[in-house]
XYZ file of C-alpha atoms in Angstrom:
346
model
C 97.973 79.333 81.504
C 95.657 81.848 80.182
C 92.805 80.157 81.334
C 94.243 80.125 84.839
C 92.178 81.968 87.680
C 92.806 82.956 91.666
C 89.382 80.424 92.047
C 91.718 77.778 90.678
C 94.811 78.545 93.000
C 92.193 78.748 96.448
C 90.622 75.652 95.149
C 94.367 74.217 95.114
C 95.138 75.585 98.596
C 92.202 73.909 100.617
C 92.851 70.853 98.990
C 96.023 70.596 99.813
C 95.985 71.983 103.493
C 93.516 68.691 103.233
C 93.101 67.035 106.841
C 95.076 69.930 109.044
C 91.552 71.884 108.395
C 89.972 69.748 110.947
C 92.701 71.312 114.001
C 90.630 74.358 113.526
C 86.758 72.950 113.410
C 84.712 75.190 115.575
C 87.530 77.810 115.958
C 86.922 81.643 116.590
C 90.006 83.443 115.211
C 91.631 86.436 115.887
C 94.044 87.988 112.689
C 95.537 90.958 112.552
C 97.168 92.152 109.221
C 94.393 90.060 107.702
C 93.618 92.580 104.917
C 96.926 92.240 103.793
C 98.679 90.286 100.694
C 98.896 87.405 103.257
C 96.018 88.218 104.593
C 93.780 88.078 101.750
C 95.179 84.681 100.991
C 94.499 83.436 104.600
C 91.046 84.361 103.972
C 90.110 83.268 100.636
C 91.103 79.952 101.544
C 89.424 79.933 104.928
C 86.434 80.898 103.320
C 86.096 78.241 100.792
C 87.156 75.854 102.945
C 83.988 77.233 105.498
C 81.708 76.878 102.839
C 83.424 73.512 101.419
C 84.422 71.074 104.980
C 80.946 73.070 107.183
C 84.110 74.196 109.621
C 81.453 76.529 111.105
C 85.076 78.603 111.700
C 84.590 82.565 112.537
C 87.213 85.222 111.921
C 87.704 88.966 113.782
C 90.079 90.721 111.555
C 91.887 93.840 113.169
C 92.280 96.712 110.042
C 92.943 100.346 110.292
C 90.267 100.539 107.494
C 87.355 98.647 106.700
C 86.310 100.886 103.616
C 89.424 100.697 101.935
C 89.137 96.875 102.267
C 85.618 96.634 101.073
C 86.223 98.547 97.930
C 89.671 95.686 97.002
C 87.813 92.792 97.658
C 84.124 93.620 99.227
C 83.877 89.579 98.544
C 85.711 88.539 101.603
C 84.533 92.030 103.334
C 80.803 90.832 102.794
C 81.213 87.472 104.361
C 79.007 86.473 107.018
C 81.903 84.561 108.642
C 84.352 87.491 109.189
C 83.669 90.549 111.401
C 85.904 93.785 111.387
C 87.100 96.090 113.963
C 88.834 99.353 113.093
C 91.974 99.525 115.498
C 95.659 99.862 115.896
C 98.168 96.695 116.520
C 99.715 98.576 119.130
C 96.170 99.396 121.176
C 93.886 98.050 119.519
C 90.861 97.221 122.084
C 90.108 93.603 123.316
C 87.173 92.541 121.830
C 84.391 90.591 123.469
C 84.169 86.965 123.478
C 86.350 83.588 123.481
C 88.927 82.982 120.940
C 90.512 80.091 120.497
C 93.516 81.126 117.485
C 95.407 84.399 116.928
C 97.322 84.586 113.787
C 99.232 87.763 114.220
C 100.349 89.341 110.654
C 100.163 93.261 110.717
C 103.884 94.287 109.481
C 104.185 96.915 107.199
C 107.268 96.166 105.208
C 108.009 99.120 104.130
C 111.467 100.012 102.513
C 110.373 103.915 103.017
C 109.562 103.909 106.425
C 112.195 101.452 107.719
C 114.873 104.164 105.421
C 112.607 107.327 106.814
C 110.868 106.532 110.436
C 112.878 103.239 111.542
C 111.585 104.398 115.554
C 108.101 103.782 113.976
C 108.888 100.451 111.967
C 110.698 99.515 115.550
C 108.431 100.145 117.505
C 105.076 99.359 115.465
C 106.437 95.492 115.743
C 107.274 95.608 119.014
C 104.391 97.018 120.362
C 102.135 95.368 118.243
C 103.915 91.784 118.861
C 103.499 92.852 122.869
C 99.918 93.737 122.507
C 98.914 90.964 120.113
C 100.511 88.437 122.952
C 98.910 90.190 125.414
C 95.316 89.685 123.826
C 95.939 85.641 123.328
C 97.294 85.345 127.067
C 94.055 87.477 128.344
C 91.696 85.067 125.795
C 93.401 82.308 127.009
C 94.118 80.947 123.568
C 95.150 77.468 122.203
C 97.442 78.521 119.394
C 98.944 81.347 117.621
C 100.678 82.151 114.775
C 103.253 84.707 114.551
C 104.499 85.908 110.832
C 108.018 86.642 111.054
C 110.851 87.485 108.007
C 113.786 85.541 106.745
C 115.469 89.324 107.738
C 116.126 87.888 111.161
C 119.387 86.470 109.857
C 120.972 89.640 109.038
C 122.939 89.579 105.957
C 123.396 86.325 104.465
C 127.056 85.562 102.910
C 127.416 84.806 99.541
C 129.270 81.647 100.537
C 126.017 79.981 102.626
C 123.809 79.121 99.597
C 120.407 79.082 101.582
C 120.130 79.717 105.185
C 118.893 77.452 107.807
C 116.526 78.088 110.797
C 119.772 76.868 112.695
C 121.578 80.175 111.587
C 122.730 82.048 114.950
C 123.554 85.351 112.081
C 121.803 88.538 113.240
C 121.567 91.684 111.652
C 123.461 95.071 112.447
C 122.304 97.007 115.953
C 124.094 99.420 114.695
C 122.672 99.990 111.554
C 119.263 102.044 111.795
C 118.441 100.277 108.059
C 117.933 96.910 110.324
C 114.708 98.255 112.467
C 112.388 95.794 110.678
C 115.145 93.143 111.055
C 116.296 93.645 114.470
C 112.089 94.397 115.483
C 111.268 91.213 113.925
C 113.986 89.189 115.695
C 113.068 90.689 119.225
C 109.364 89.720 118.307
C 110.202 86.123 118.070
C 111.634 86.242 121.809
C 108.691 87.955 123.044
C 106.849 85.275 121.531
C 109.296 82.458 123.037
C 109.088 84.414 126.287
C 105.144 84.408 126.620
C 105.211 81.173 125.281
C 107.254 79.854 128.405
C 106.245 82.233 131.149
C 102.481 82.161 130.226
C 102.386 78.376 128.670
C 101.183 79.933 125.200
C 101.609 77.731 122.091
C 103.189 79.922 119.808
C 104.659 78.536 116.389
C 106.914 81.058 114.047
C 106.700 81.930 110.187
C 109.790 83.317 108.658
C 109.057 84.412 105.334
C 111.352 85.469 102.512
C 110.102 86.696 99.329
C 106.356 86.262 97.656
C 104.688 86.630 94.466
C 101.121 86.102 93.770
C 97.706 88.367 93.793
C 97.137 91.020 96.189
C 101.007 91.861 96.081
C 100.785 95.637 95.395
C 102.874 96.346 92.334
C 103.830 99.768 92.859
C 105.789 99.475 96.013
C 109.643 98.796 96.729
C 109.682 95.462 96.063
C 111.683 94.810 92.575
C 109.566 92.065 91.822
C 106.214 94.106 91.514
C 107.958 96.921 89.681
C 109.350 94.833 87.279
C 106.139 92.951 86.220
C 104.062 96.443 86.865
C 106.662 97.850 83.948
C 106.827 94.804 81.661
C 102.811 94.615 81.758
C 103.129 98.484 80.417
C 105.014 97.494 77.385
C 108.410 99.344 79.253
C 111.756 98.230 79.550
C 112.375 96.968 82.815
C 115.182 98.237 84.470
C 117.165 97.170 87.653
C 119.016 100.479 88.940
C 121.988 98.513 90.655
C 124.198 96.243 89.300
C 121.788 93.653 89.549
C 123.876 90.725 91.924
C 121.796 90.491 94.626
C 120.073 87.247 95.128
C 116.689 86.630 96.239
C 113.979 83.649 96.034
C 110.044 83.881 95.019
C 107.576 81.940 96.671
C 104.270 82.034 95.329
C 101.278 82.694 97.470
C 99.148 79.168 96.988
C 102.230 76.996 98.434
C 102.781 80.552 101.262
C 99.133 79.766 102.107
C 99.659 75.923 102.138
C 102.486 76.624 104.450
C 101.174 78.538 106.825
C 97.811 76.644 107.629
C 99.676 73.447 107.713
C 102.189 75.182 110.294
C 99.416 76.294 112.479
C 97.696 73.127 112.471
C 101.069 70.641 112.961
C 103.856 72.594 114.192
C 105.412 72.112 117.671
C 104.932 74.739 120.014
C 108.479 76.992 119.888
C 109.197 75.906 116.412
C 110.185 78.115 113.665
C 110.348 77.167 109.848
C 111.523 79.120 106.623
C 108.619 79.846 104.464
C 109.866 80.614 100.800
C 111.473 79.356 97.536
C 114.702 77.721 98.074
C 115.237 78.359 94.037
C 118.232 81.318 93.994
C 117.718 83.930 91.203
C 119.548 86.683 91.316
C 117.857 90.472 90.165
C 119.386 90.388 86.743
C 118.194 87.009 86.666
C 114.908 87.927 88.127
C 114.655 91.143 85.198
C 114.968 88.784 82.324
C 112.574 86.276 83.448
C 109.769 88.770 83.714
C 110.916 90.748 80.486
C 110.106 87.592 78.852
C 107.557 86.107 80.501
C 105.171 88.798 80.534
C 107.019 91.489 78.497
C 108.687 92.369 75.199
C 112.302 90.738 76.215
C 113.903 94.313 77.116
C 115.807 94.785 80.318
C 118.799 96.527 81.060
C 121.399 97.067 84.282
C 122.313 100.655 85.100
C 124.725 99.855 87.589
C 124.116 102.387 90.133
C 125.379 101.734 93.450
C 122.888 99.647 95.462
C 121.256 101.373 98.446
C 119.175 98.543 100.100
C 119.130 96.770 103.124
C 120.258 93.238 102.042
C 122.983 92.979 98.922
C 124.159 89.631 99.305
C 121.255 86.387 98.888
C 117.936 86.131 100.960
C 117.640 82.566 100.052
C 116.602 79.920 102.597
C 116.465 76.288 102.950
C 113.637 74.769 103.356
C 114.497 71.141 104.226
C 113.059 71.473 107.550
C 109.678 72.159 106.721
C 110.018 69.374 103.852
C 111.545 67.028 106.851
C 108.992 67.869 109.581
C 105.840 68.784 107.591
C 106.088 67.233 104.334
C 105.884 70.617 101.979
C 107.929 71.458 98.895
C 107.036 74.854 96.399
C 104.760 73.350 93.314
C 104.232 76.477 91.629
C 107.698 77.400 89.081
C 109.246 81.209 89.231
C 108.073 81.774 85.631
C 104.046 80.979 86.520
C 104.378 83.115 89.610
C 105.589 85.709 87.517
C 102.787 84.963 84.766
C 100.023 84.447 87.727
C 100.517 87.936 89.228
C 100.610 89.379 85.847
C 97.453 87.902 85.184
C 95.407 88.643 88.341
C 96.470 91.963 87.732
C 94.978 92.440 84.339
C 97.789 92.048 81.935
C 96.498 89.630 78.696
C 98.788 87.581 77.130
């Protein structure tokens, strides 16, 4: 693995998105959120697969700032392909010209603000979902892709293994904590509303967790910390009592996933994107102390604080069913991967 590079992984992607490329020949594409983790992903692959299949595809990518983009990956910045426009996913200005895609990703999952501002996590996907439908119904265009969260379901019990996109769970409207939660879920029946009343094909994303390059390190996500503290040579340390239960889905199958659910999915459908593998945060501390660290972990106990304590695990049988996928990359080369891209040496 320590000749592996993020060339190799795109390279992996567009071949195995393979034919569904061809549903978006010719296409002019609207994305917001595209300077994102996701985002980066979507665009690295769309780009080699521009230069690769001649899909003569253009991109307009909504971002509050093009200069902070340029300097992480003035690559994809620099392309001739994709154009920028500074703007806000709740009012962000139409711009000119046909579309025929809108791939609508601008979230910011953010434990601090959800905890801190939950009226602004509320109402930044709300507004943004309204505005982003608004644009594809004035464009009049053919498809659109709306990036959702595995939160939808509300606490998951510790007796349903992985959850199902048949799950009628919800999370708390009473609990402030579930803004992004509840703001996600209302977001998928805007979308199922504009996709009746206006005759829009929308199809729905939920993700769950991610690994893979991009991912910012520093953030709340225990994942990043812990492989941001192993690559430093630290102990890595899970401040609860470590039960919780999550799953990691690396970004070349997330990227696989999501092109191959625009391209193929039925209009109103909604599929689980992430790792049906359950590992639980003491779990999850030991892997990365050894994979990329010295071995040392340790559980402090402390009482747990988050929004989800029980498993955010999901089942993915009906995207294998429907759409053929299944994860190929393991938990321990995700782990390794991210460590990798960002510049630990083994």
């Amino acid at each position: 693995m320590s000749d592996w590079s993020l060339e190799q992984d795109i390279e992996f992607v567009v071949n195995s998105v393979g034919e569904a490329w061809a549903s978006f020949k010719n296409a002019n594409v609207f994305i917001t959120g595209g300077t994102g983790f996701i985002g980066c992903w979507l665009l690295e692959s769309l780009l080699l697969a521009n230069q690769r299949l001649n899909l003569n595809v253009r991109v307009t990518i909504l971002t509050r700032n093009i200069e902070a983009f340029r300097s992480k990956s003035p690559r994809l910045a620099e392309c001739s392909a994709f154009s920028f426009m500074c703007g806000n996913v709740q009012d962000f200005a139409s711009p000119e010209g046909d579309f025929t895609h809108v791939i609508h990703a601008a979230t910011d999952a953010s434990a601090d603000l959800n905890e801190n501002n939950p009226k602004q996590m509320f109402d930044t996907i709300i507004q943004g979902t309204r505005r982003v439908l608004d644009f594809a119904q004035e464009k009049k265009v053919s498809r659109v892709l709306f990036l959702s969260s595995g939160a939808i379901y509300g606490q998951q019990s510790w007796e349903l293994e992985n959850v199902s996109e048949e799950s009628i769970t919800a999370p708390s409207c009473n609990d402030p904590k579930a803004a992004y939660a509840e703001g996600k879920r209302a977001a998928e029946m805007m979308c199922a509303i504009y996709a009746k009343q206006f005759n829009i094909e929308i199809v729905i994303a939920r993700i769950f967790s991610l690994l893979g390059p991009y991912m910012e390190l520093g953030v709340h996500f225990a994942a990043g910390n812990f492989i941001r503290d192993a690559m430093a040579g630290k102990t890595v340390v899970v401040n609860g009592n470590g039960l919780p239960c999550r799953s990691y889905l690396y970004a070349s199958d997330l990227t696989i996933w999501l092109w191959s659910i625009f391209a193929y999915a039925k209009s109103g459908k909604s599929y689980n994107v992430g790792s049906d593998e359950s590992v639980s945060i003491k779990m999850l501390a030991e892997r990365v102390s050894k994979v990329v660290g010295n071995g040392d972990f340790k559980i402090l106990g402390a009482s747990d604080q988050g929004w989800n304590l029980g498993r955010y695990v999901p089942s993915t049988k009906l995207i294998q069913h429907d759409l053929g996928l299944k994860r190929t990359v393991s938990l321990d080369d995700a782990i390794l991967r991210t460590a990798l891209w960002n510049g630990w040496k083994k």
